Amino acid sequence: MDVRRRHAELVEAPLKPNKLHHAGKVAPPAPAAFHLTNASSVVVFFSAVYYLLSRWREKIRTGAPLHFVAPSEMVAIASLVGSFVWFFGFDFVQSLILRPSLETWTNDETEKAEEVIVVPLKPKMVEPIPEEKVIGTVNITSAEDEEIINSVVAGTTPSYSLESKLGDCRRAAGIRREALQRATGRSLEGLPLDGFDYQSILGQCCEMPVGYVQIPVGIVGPLKLDGVEYTVPMATTEGTLVASTNRGCKAIAMSGGATSVILRDGMTRAPVVRFGTVTRAADLKFFLESPANFDAISAVFNSSSRFGRLQGIKCAIAGKNLYMRFSCSTGDAMGMNMVSKGVQNVLDFLHKDFPDIEVMGISGNFCSDKKPAAMNWIEGRGKSVVCEAILKGDVVRKILKTSVEALVELNVLKNLTGSAMAGALGGFNAHASNILTAIYIATGQDPAQNVESSHCLTMMEAVNEGQDLHVSVSMPCIEVGTVGGGTQLGSQSACLNLLGVKGANKKTPGDNSRQLARIVAGSVLAGEISLMSALAAGHLVKSHMKYNRSSKDVLKVASS
Ligand code: ADP
């Protein structure tokens, strides 16, 4: 290698975006003293090479053992290595050993780390790359792609139109992602692009995709529920959650299993309409709530779907505004779209008898979707489920490492009294939302509905003369479906398949989604049992330190 020529190239080459040189950070020119020390390192390097070669030749000639290294030879080897490192820079030598990927975009962690190691005149050896080709992780396959990226960056092609313009969802996502990186100067490295079916989300699950987030899926079970054993998938990044729920499942199974009951099954939507007077608003309220009108209204409502069936309408008046909470069964769908279509049909129909009706919004928050509301807590929304188990005293002691009395006492103090003190709305439980949300994400439910779906009252009572523990969860708003939304995506439908509730139930529409709601309640029961036991036994912090707070140096992990 012509070291001098290479060095000259390095000094003179324009600095490109790389680990040592970010946009906005220009390395200062080399000082004269620096040239001198570099020249010295070259002299030391070649002198050491010459000396070592001559010593080697001498040993071969005299038959001396080659592995015997004299002190002078050690000094020569050290000089050789030292001058090499000095000349090329420590980071270059390190890069030869570690072979890092060519990281071109800025990210916070590397930026911080590099502020410490930036040294002028020791740039990394990178070939000059035209600015627009510095592209991180996306393969730009054609000049046409390059042109489209530039037009998205320039704003001439709207990013949202890429799918329809290109007719290739993967290509659209790749181009959007690259345009985004260039426009923001921020790296998306780490957010995977490939390995996902972008066609499957088009027009249904997510607009303007640039990749997908990976969430690990763990399993708990067997969850013995209503005489059947389930293995339940949970998507979470919270250490201890799966392990803890699994322990609850074990306690339930060893005690004979849990039992669930579906109390109610109906999705709701409540539009708000306005009239000129309070009287007119009241007229419509009485019209809608009169049993004599139900058949006509439900015929209109039901015509929008094969599965949506009107169950009832509950009205509330605020001055001359009327809120009408329609409730309907939705088969195996979670049902928000279905109920909205039915409500729209009824609103159109009402115009005939109430021409002065003014529809202010198809959703007036009396529904109430994705917000905590007493309405849901009392009336229910989606599936209302109760689930119980009687844990044997032995199991409580051996598996849960606590006692029936301690659990009953803690439940009263924490889940009932403590929550009352906090003014809770539906939050009379230890961590129902933890288990529920993990199952929602794994099975393609709308995770934002965890708000009301997690409403849960956990009860614990001593039974069988204080020997055993009766534990139950009452959950009035489990909003789940096995068709529609995210449930049809590959990974989510695989998780539904594991539970045996994938897709529509052909025999009895609605049975699959109701079964999923039971499983959610059963899993929540297991989670409640285990966390309450850990708290009662004082184990919570210890197990979190073991599973959730690893001993890894977080700063090192983040910057590596
Ligand atoms: P949601 O109402 O939960 O938002 P969709 O609007 O996607 O979900 O509705 C579900 C779709 O699936 C509807 O078009 C419906 O006709 C269809 N479907 C097929 N089988 C069933 C079933 N067993 N239960 C409910 N919907 C079903």
XYZ file of C-alpha atoms and ligand atoms in Angstrom:
587
model
C 0.000 0.000 0.000
C 1.323 3.429 -0.853
C 0.897 4.968 2.560
C 1.949 8.461 1.524
C -0.408 8.597 -1.412
C -3.269 7.226 0.689
C -2.560 9.751 3.388
C -2.529 12.593 0.909
C -5.908 11.430 -0.394
C -7.272 11.341 3.103
C -6.126 14.817 3.922
C -7.339 16.313 0.702
C -10.562 14.379 0.145
C -13.677 16.439 0.862
C -15.255 15.249 4.088
C -18.438 13.265 3.544
C -21.230 12.572 5.994
C -19.947 9.751 8.123
C -19.372 8.910 11.748
C -16.784 11.605 12.128
C -18.413 14.293 10.163
C -22.070 15.105 10.471
C -24.048 17.642 8.571
C -23.346 20.966 10.155
C -20.030 19.889 11.740
C -16.975 20.705 9.621
C -13.578 19.468 10.746
C -11.003 22.270 11.010
C -7.976 22.307 8.625
C -4.849 20.413 9.697
C -2.252 22.429 11.619
C 1.422 22.379 10.410
C 2.610 20.566 13.559
C 0.318 17.782 12.631
C 2.077 17.222 9.283
C 5.367 16.949 11.174
C 4.137 14.285 13.595
C 2.584 12.345 10.720
C 5.881 12.376 8.841
C 7.661 11.158 11.995
C 5.212 8.280 12.352
C 5.994 7.202 8.757
C 9.728 7.215 9.493
C 9.237 5.219 12.724
C 6.973 2.764 10.917
C 9.464 1.968 8.128
C 12.458 1.907 10.492
C 10.689 -0.643 12.677
C 9.790 -2.759 9.635
C 13.352 -2.653 8.386
C 14.786 -3.615 11.794
C 12.357 -6.482 12.323
C 12.981 -7.892 8.841
C 16.739 -7.778 9.332
C 16.417 -9.515 12.733
C 14.237 -12.178 11.149
C 16.741 -12.830 8.383
C 19.548 -13.027 10.954
C 17.644 -15.637 13.018
C 16.994 -17.802 9.972
C 20.658 -17.615 9.016
C 21.922 -18.581 12.510
C 19.121 -21.128 13.185
C 17.935 -19.206 16.279
C 14.273 -19.885 17.353
C 11.900 -17.370 15.686
C 9.507 -17.191 18.652
C 12.168 -15.873 20.992
C 11.641 -12.087 21.010
C 14.441 -9.896 22.328
C 13.618 -6.623 24.223
C 14.835 -4.561 21.240
C 12.447 -6.475 18.957
C 9.559 -5.842 21.358
C 10.301 -2.130 21.218
C 10.329 -2.327 17.399
C 6.955 -4.140 17.323
C 5.428 -1.581 19.705
C 6.775 1.272 17.542
C 5.362 -0.372 14.421
C 1.859 -0.694 15.925
C 1.988 2.735 17.567
C 3.026 4.562 14.411
C 0.353 2.730 12.381
C -2.380 3.688 14.858
C -1.155 7.264 15.015
C -1.058 7.607 11.239
C -4.508 6.173 10.445
C -6.313 7.159 13.585
C -7.682 4.986 16.331
C -11.212 4.858 14.941
C -10.007 3.653 11.543
C -8.008 0.848 13.138
C -11.027 0.016 15.270
C -13.238 -0.017 12.182
C -10.893 -2.590 10.585
C -11.377 -4.820 13.595
C -15.073 -4.245 14.291
C -16.246 -3.665 10.696
C -19.216 -1.407 11.493
C -21.940 -0.829 8.894
C -21.737 2.367 6.889
C -23.925 4.561 9.038
C -24.592 7.782 7.300
C -27.453 9.485 9.082
C -27.385 11.310 12.315
C -28.830 9.846 15.413
C -28.678 11.278 18.879
C -26.621 8.600 20.540
C -23.856 8.424 17.938
C -23.734 12.172 17.808
C -22.998 12.353 21.516
C -20.391 9.614 21.363
C -18.622 11.175 18.419
C -18.255 14.551 19.991
C -15.706 12.893 22.209
C -13.665 11.159 19.487
C -13.613 13.708 16.644
C -9.975 14.510 15.846
C -8.987 16.623 12.852
C -6.949 14.954 10.128
C -8.175 11.494 10.992
C -11.225 11.166 8.801
C -12.580 7.699 8.041
C -11.648 6.358 4.649
C -14.897 6.615 2.729
C -15.288 6.968 -0.973
C -16.820 10.276 -1.953
C -20.594 9.678 -2.110
C -22.856 12.195 -3.817
C -25.093 13.806 -1.209
C -28.316 12.368 -2.638
C -26.918 8.812 -2.606
C -26.302 8.811 1.137
C -29.350 6.724 1.814
C -29.075 4.660 4.934
C -30.922 1.377 4.653
C -33.030 1.554 1.486
C -31.921 0.110 -1.837
C -32.663 2.566 -4.555
C -33.085 0.366 -7.562
C -33.533 2.778 -10.377
C -33.019 6.309 -11.538
C -36.790 6.546 -11.578
C -36.970 5.831 -7.841
C -34.296 8.443 -7.295
C -36.346 10.949 -9.222
C -39.492 10.177 -7.223
C -37.624 10.512 -3.939
C -36.391 13.917 -4.986
C -39.861 15.025 -5.965
C -41.294 13.849 -2.620
C -38.537 15.720 -0.792
C -39.248 18.795 -2.901
C -42.979 18.506 -2.170
C -44.050 18.121 -5.795
C -45.261 14.539 -5.224
C -47.442 14.150 -2.128
C -46.091 11.355 0.061
C -49.600 9.967 0.618
C -50.112 9.425 -3.136
C -47.167 7.032 -3.610
C -49.182 3.804 -3.259
C -51.785 4.813 -5.820
C -49.197 6.301 -8.214
C -46.769 3.370 -8.099
C -49.191 0.469 -7.571
C -46.513 -1.212 -5.458
C -46.922 -0.790 -1.717
C -43.438 -2.010 -0.730
C -41.791 0.313 -3.225
C -43.969 3.207 -2.058
C -42.982 2.600 1.576
C -39.274 2.428 0.656
C -39.391 5.641 -1.323
C -41.376 7.470 1.374
C -38.942 6.297 4.005
C -35.915 7.432 2.036
C -37.491 10.805 1.273
C -38.237 11.190 4.970
C -34.653 10.451 5.973
C -33.315 12.935 3.491
C -35.820 15.643 4.355
C -35.272 15.348 8.102
C -31.647 14.243 8.169
C -32.726 11.708 10.780
C -31.964 8.023 10.567
C -34.632 5.317 10.550
C -32.053 2.603 10.910
C -33.447 0.020 13.307
C -37.014 0.441 12.072
C -37.385 -2.522 9.698
C -38.804 -2.044 6.221
C -38.696 -5.499 4.682
C -40.510 -8.546 6.015
C -43.922 -6.883 6.070
C -46.872 -7.131 3.698
C -47.658 -3.474 2.961
C -50.465 -4.442 0.621
C -52.372 -5.926 3.565
C -52.661 -2.596 5.382
C -53.597 -0.484 2.372
C -56.837 1.409 2.910
C -57.497 -0.417 6.155
C -54.889 -0.279 8.877
C -52.246 2.400 8.359
C -51.516 5.190 5.913
C -48.113 6.394 4.745
C -46.102 3.464 6.162
C -42.307 3.729 6.434
C -41.688 0.465 8.303
C -43.040 -1.428 11.248
C -42.327 -1.660 14.950
C -41.393 -5.035 16.372
C -42.925 -6.101 19.666
C -42.005 -9.461 21.153
C -44.825 -11.919 21.703
C -44.678 -14.169 24.763
C -47.122 -16.880 25.723
C -48.863 -17.758 28.958
C -50.730 -20.870 29.819
C -52.295 -23.194 29.838
C -55.096 -20.891 30.896
C -57.758 -23.320 32.021
C -61.028 -21.553 31.308
C -64.521 -23.048 31.044
C -62.980 -26.515 30.764
C -60.689 -25.639 27.840
C -56.943 -24.995 27.946
C -55.647 -21.949 26.050
C -52.160 -20.716 25.313
C -52.468 -16.945 25.306
C -50.159 -14.657 23.265
C -49.091 -11.358 24.830
C -47.189 -8.651 22.931
C -45.252 -6.588 25.414
C -41.909 -5.035 26.247
C -42.531 -5.041 29.966
C -40.367 -7.619 31.693
C -42.124 -9.763 34.351
C -45.574 -9.293 32.802
C -45.648 -12.587 30.904
C -43.879 -14.502 33.668
C -46.248 -13.130 36.279
C -49.402 -13.837 34.271
C -48.113 -17.324 33.596
C -47.817 -17.906 37.338
C -51.433 -16.798 37.751
C -52.477 -19.273 35.031
C -50.673 -22.030 36.896
C -52.446 -21.193 40.159
C -55.805 -21.210 38.365
C -55.103 -24.519 36.577
C -53.922 -26.206 39.800
C -57.150 -25.088 41.468
C -59.400 -26.613 38.793
C -59.706 -23.719 36.331
C -61.706 -20.530 35.898
C -65.264 -19.948 34.748
C -66.576 -17.026 32.719
C -69.966 -15.595 31.820
C -70.835 -13.117 29.059
C -73.444 -10.765 30.492
C -73.971 -8.478 27.516
C -72.647 -8.047 23.979
C -73.263 -4.787 22.147
C -71.224 -2.018 20.570
C -72.450 1.554 20.964
C -72.407 4.812 19.051
C -74.094 8.022 20.226
C -74.600 10.895 17.799
C -75.457 14.366 19.053
C -78.260 16.290 17.343
C -79.599 19.766 17.966
C -83.094 21.267 17.764
C -84.457 24.815 18.078
C -86.121 24.074 21.411
C -85.895 21.737 24.359
C -89.394 20.459 23.522
C -88.375 19.276 20.073
C -85.330 17.469 21.490
C -87.611 15.773 24.031
C -90.059 14.809 21.240
C -87.344 12.828 19.507
C -86.202 11.244 22.772
C -89.725 9.912 23.437
C -90.079 8.812 19.812
C -86.841 6.797 19.906
C -87.515 5.241 23.297
C -91.103 4.221 22.542
C -91.369 0.425 22.097
C -93.944 1.088 19.362
C -91.269 2.606 17.131
C -88.492 0.099 17.777
C -89.297 -2.279 14.907
C -89.325 0.486 12.304
C -86.090 2.002 13.564
C -84.307 -1.341 13.871
C -85.352 -2.311 10.326
C -83.651 0.840 9.070
C -80.605 0.293 11.275
C -80.182 -3.404 10.417
C -80.371 -2.827 6.663
C -76.758 -1.578 6.716
C -75.186 -4.940 7.637
C -75.737 -8.701 7.727
C -74.437 -8.774 11.295
C -75.327 -5.482 12.980
C -78.591 -5.860 14.912
C -80.016 -2.975 16.902
C -80.542 -3.807 20.578
C -81.697 -0.499 22.025
C -81.345 3.284 22.186
C -80.673 5.279 25.369
C -81.156 9.034 25.211
C -79.932 11.968 27.301
C -80.777 15.629 26.876
C -78.543 18.644 27.435
C -80.779 21.676 26.810
C -81.971 21.468 23.206
C -79.268 18.922 22.326
C -80.053 15.234 22.270
C -77.555 12.381 22.706
C -78.787 8.997 21.424
C -76.757 5.955 22.445
C -77.440 3.177 19.925
C -76.396 -0.304 20.999
C -76.117 -3.236 18.582
C -74.716 -6.728 18.275
C -71.918 -6.942 15.701
C -71.169 -10.626 15.127
C -67.449 -11.307 15.281
C -66.491 -7.718 14.465
C -65.535 -5.280 17.212
C -68.214 -3.292 15.452
C -67.407 0.417 15.444
C -67.803 0.695 11.671
C -70.879 -1.474 11.697
C -72.704 0.514 14.360
C -71.718 3.813 12.738
C -73.239 2.734 9.403
C -76.493 1.709 11.111
C -76.661 5.000 13.018
C -76.125 6.973 9.815
C -79.080 5.136 8.221
C -81.320 6.017 11.189
C -80.254 9.675 11.156
C -81.156 9.898 7.466
C -84.491 8.228 8.192
C -85.334 10.603 11.066
C -85.129 13.613 8.738
C -88.562 12.667 7.389
C -90.391 13.016 10.734
C -88.009 15.560 12.250
C -87.008 17.913 9.424
C -85.689 20.456 11.965
C -83.088 17.965 13.273
C -79.530 19.227 12.972
C -76.914 16.467 13.141
C -73.929 17.941 14.967
C -71.763 14.832 15.008
C -72.219 11.101 14.483
C -70.220 10.643 17.680
C -71.178 12.874 20.604
C -68.960 11.163 23.236
C -71.974 9.643 24.972
C -70.899 6.346 23.289
C -68.160 6.515 24.798
C -65.175 5.430 22.704
C -61.592 5.478 24.004
C -62.374 7.699 26.978
C -63.076 6.717 30.556
C -66.814 7.239 31.192
C -69.264 6.223 33.890
C -71.704 5.412 31.072
C -69.535 2.511 29.929
C -68.749 1.408 33.457
C -72.457 1.143 34.318
C -74.062 0.217 30.970
C -71.204 -1.739 29.430
C -69.752 -1.486 25.925
C -68.625 -4.367 23.740
C -68.617 -7.563 25.770
C -69.425 -7.452 29.492
C -67.714 -10.414 31.114
C -67.289 -11.778 34.631
C -64.738 -14.446 35.375
C -64.068 -16.331 38.607
C -61.830 -18.974 40.148
C -61.594 -20.569 43.561
C -57.926 -20.884 44.453
C -57.031 -23.645 46.865
C -55.332 -22.508 50.047
C -52.428 -24.846 49.290
C -51.896 -23.287 45.877
C -51.990 -19.806 47.385
C -49.243 -20.798 49.811
C -47.034 -22.941 47.518
C -47.373 -21.239 44.124
C -48.260 -17.688 45.106
C -46.166 -17.631 48.298
C -48.779 -15.772 50.305
C -51.956 -16.473 52.271
C -55.699 -16.180 51.670
C -56.059 -13.632 54.498
C -53.257 -11.424 53.191
C -54.765 -11.363 49.707
C -58.271 -10.544 50.919
C -56.977 -7.759 53.133
C -54.759 -6.242 50.454
C -57.546 -6.394 47.871
C -59.856 -4.376 50.119
C -57.167 -1.835 50.924
C -55.751 -1.468 47.422
C -58.299 -2.340 44.742
C -61.387 -1.135 46.602
C -60.475 1.463 49.227
C -57.341 2.790 47.554
C -59.075 3.194 44.207
C -62.071 4.863 45.906
C -59.668 7.260 47.603
C -58.181 8.061 44.203
C -61.635 8.684 42.697
C -61.150 5.865 40.217
C -63.539 5.239 37.329
C -63.432 1.553 36.475
C -59.966 1.221 37.946
C -60.754 -1.088 40.851
C -58.037 -3.545 39.949
C -54.285 -4.048 40.187
C -53.208 -3.991 36.520
C -55.950 -5.260 34.218
C -54.780 -2.970 31.406
C -51.338 -4.608 31.396
C -52.631 -8.018 30.404
C -55.484 -6.761 28.265
C -53.342 -4.396 26.184
C -50.676 -7.044 25.566
C -53.345 -9.431 24.249
C -54.978 -6.626 22.237
C -51.720 -5.834 20.465
C -50.950 -9.502 19.789
C -54.409 -10.220 18.351
C -54.928 -7.067 16.269
C -57.435 -5.265 18.471
C -57.562 -1.476 18.661
C -55.106 -0.812 21.486
C -56.586 2.644 22.109
C -59.727 0.918 23.366
C -57.764 -0.372 26.320
C -59.084 2.729 28.122
C -62.591 1.410 28.718
C -61.798 -2.235 27.983
C -59.547 -2.266 31.062
C -62.323 -1.154 33.370
C -62.282 -3.945 35.907
C -63.434 -4.678 39.430
C -61.308 -7.298 41.135
C -62.865 -9.034 44.141
C -61.240 -11.461 46.591
C -63.086 -13.285 49.339
C -62.191 -16.128 51.670
C -64.431 -19.179 51.133
C -64.705 -22.754 52.443
C -64.321 -21.561 56.028
C -61.424 -19.336 55.169
C -59.396 -22.161 53.580
C -59.640 -21.055 49.947
C -59.818 -17.822 47.976
C -62.667 -16.800 45.671
C -61.319 -14.302 43.144
C -63.241 -12.630 40.338
C -62.893 -9.915 37.719
C -65.923 -8.008 36.403
C -65.140 -6.323 33.119
C -68.079 -4.487 31.490
C -66.384 -3.156 28.328
C -64.185 -5.704 26.571
C -64.198 -4.411 22.974
C -62.792 -7.132 20.758
C -63.323 -8.618 17.310
C -61.902 -11.498 15.289
C -62.710 -9.982 11.879
C -61.997 -6.504 10.517
C -59.345 -3.961 11.471
C -55.922 -5.320 12.401
C -57.176 -8.856 13.000
C -56.615 -9.924 9.399
C -52.903 -9.020 9.352
C -50.477 -11.943 9.214
C -48.980 -11.897 12.696
C -52.166 -10.883 14.464
C -54.268 -13.534 12.783
C -51.611 -16.131 13.706
C -52.142 -15.195 17.360
C -55.916 -15.463 16.949
C -55.355 -18.850 15.349
C -53.345 -19.986 18.372
C -56.411 -19.239 20.485
C -58.740 -21.008 18.024
C -60.760 -17.846 17.367
C -59.403 -16.673 14.022
C -61.873 -14.989 11.675
C -65.641 -15.314 11.565
C -67.431 -18.099 13.358
C -69.347 -19.815 10.581
C -71.824 -21.651 12.816
C -72.730 -18.870 15.241
C -71.491 -15.422 14.186
C -70.182 -13.661 17.271
C -68.986 -16.778 19.094
C -65.347 -16.200 18.172
C -65.252 -12.621 19.418
C -67.145 -13.550 22.589
C -64.695 -16.397 23.173
C -61.810 -13.950 22.785
C -63.445 -11.654 25.367
C -63.676 -14.564 27.814
C -59.999 -15.367 27.251
C -59.069 -11.737 27.888
C -61.014 -11.771 31.170
C -59.466 -15.123 32.190
C -55.972 -13.826 31.491
C -56.689 -10.642 33.439
C -57.826 -12.833 36.320
C -54.485 -14.657 36.193
C -52.583 -11.357 36.080
C -54.520 -9.961 39.026
C -53.907 -13.061 41.117
C -50.172 -13.023 40.474
C -49.488 -9.314 40.960
C -51.627 -9.129 44.102
C -49.738 -12.110 45.487
C -46.380 -10.532 44.695
C -47.485 -7.367 46.473
C -48.854 -9.282 49.448
C -45.608 -11.240 49.734
C -43.454 -8.160 49.133
C -41.849 -9.704 46.043
C -42.696 -7.071 43.479
C -39.522 -5.021 43.548
C -37.306 -8.099 43.719
C -38.830 -9.726 40.623
C -38.724 -6.469 38.676
C -35.051 -6.108 39.482
C -34.536 -9.629 38.164
C -36.636 -9.570 34.975
C -37.373 -5.984 34.138
C -34.301 -4.039 35.158
C -31.420 -5.883 33.625
C -27.895 -5.276 34.846
C -26.859 -3.965 31.419
C -25.443 -0.479 31.363
C -28.296 1.335 29.637
C -26.093 4.170 28.384
C -23.647 1.732 26.829
C -26.446 -0.250 25.166
C -28.010 2.914 23.785
C -24.808 4.234 22.255
C -23.474 0.929 20.937
P -65.647 -3.084 12.590
O -67.143 -2.870 12.478
O -65.256 -3.882 13.764
O -64.882 -1.817 12.461
P -65.545 -3.921 9.868
O -66.140 -2.669 9.463
O -64.329 -4.321 9.128
O -65.205 -4.025 11.414
O -66.717 -5.015 9.763
C -66.483 -6.339 9.677
C -66.714 -6.839 8.241
O -66.618 -8.262 8.268
C -68.083 -6.489 7.725
O -67.979 -6.142 6.375
C -68.865 -7.776 7.869
O -69.874 -7.910 6.902
C -67.787 -8.834 7.687
N -68.038 -10.087 8.405
C -67.907 -11.319 7.887
N -68.203 -12.266 8.800
C -68.546 -11.614 9.927
C -68.954 -12.021 11.216
N -69.060 -13.315 11.561
N -69.228 -11.077 12.123
C -69.108 -9.775 11.817
N -68.733 -9.319 10.624
C -68.447 -10.223 9.667
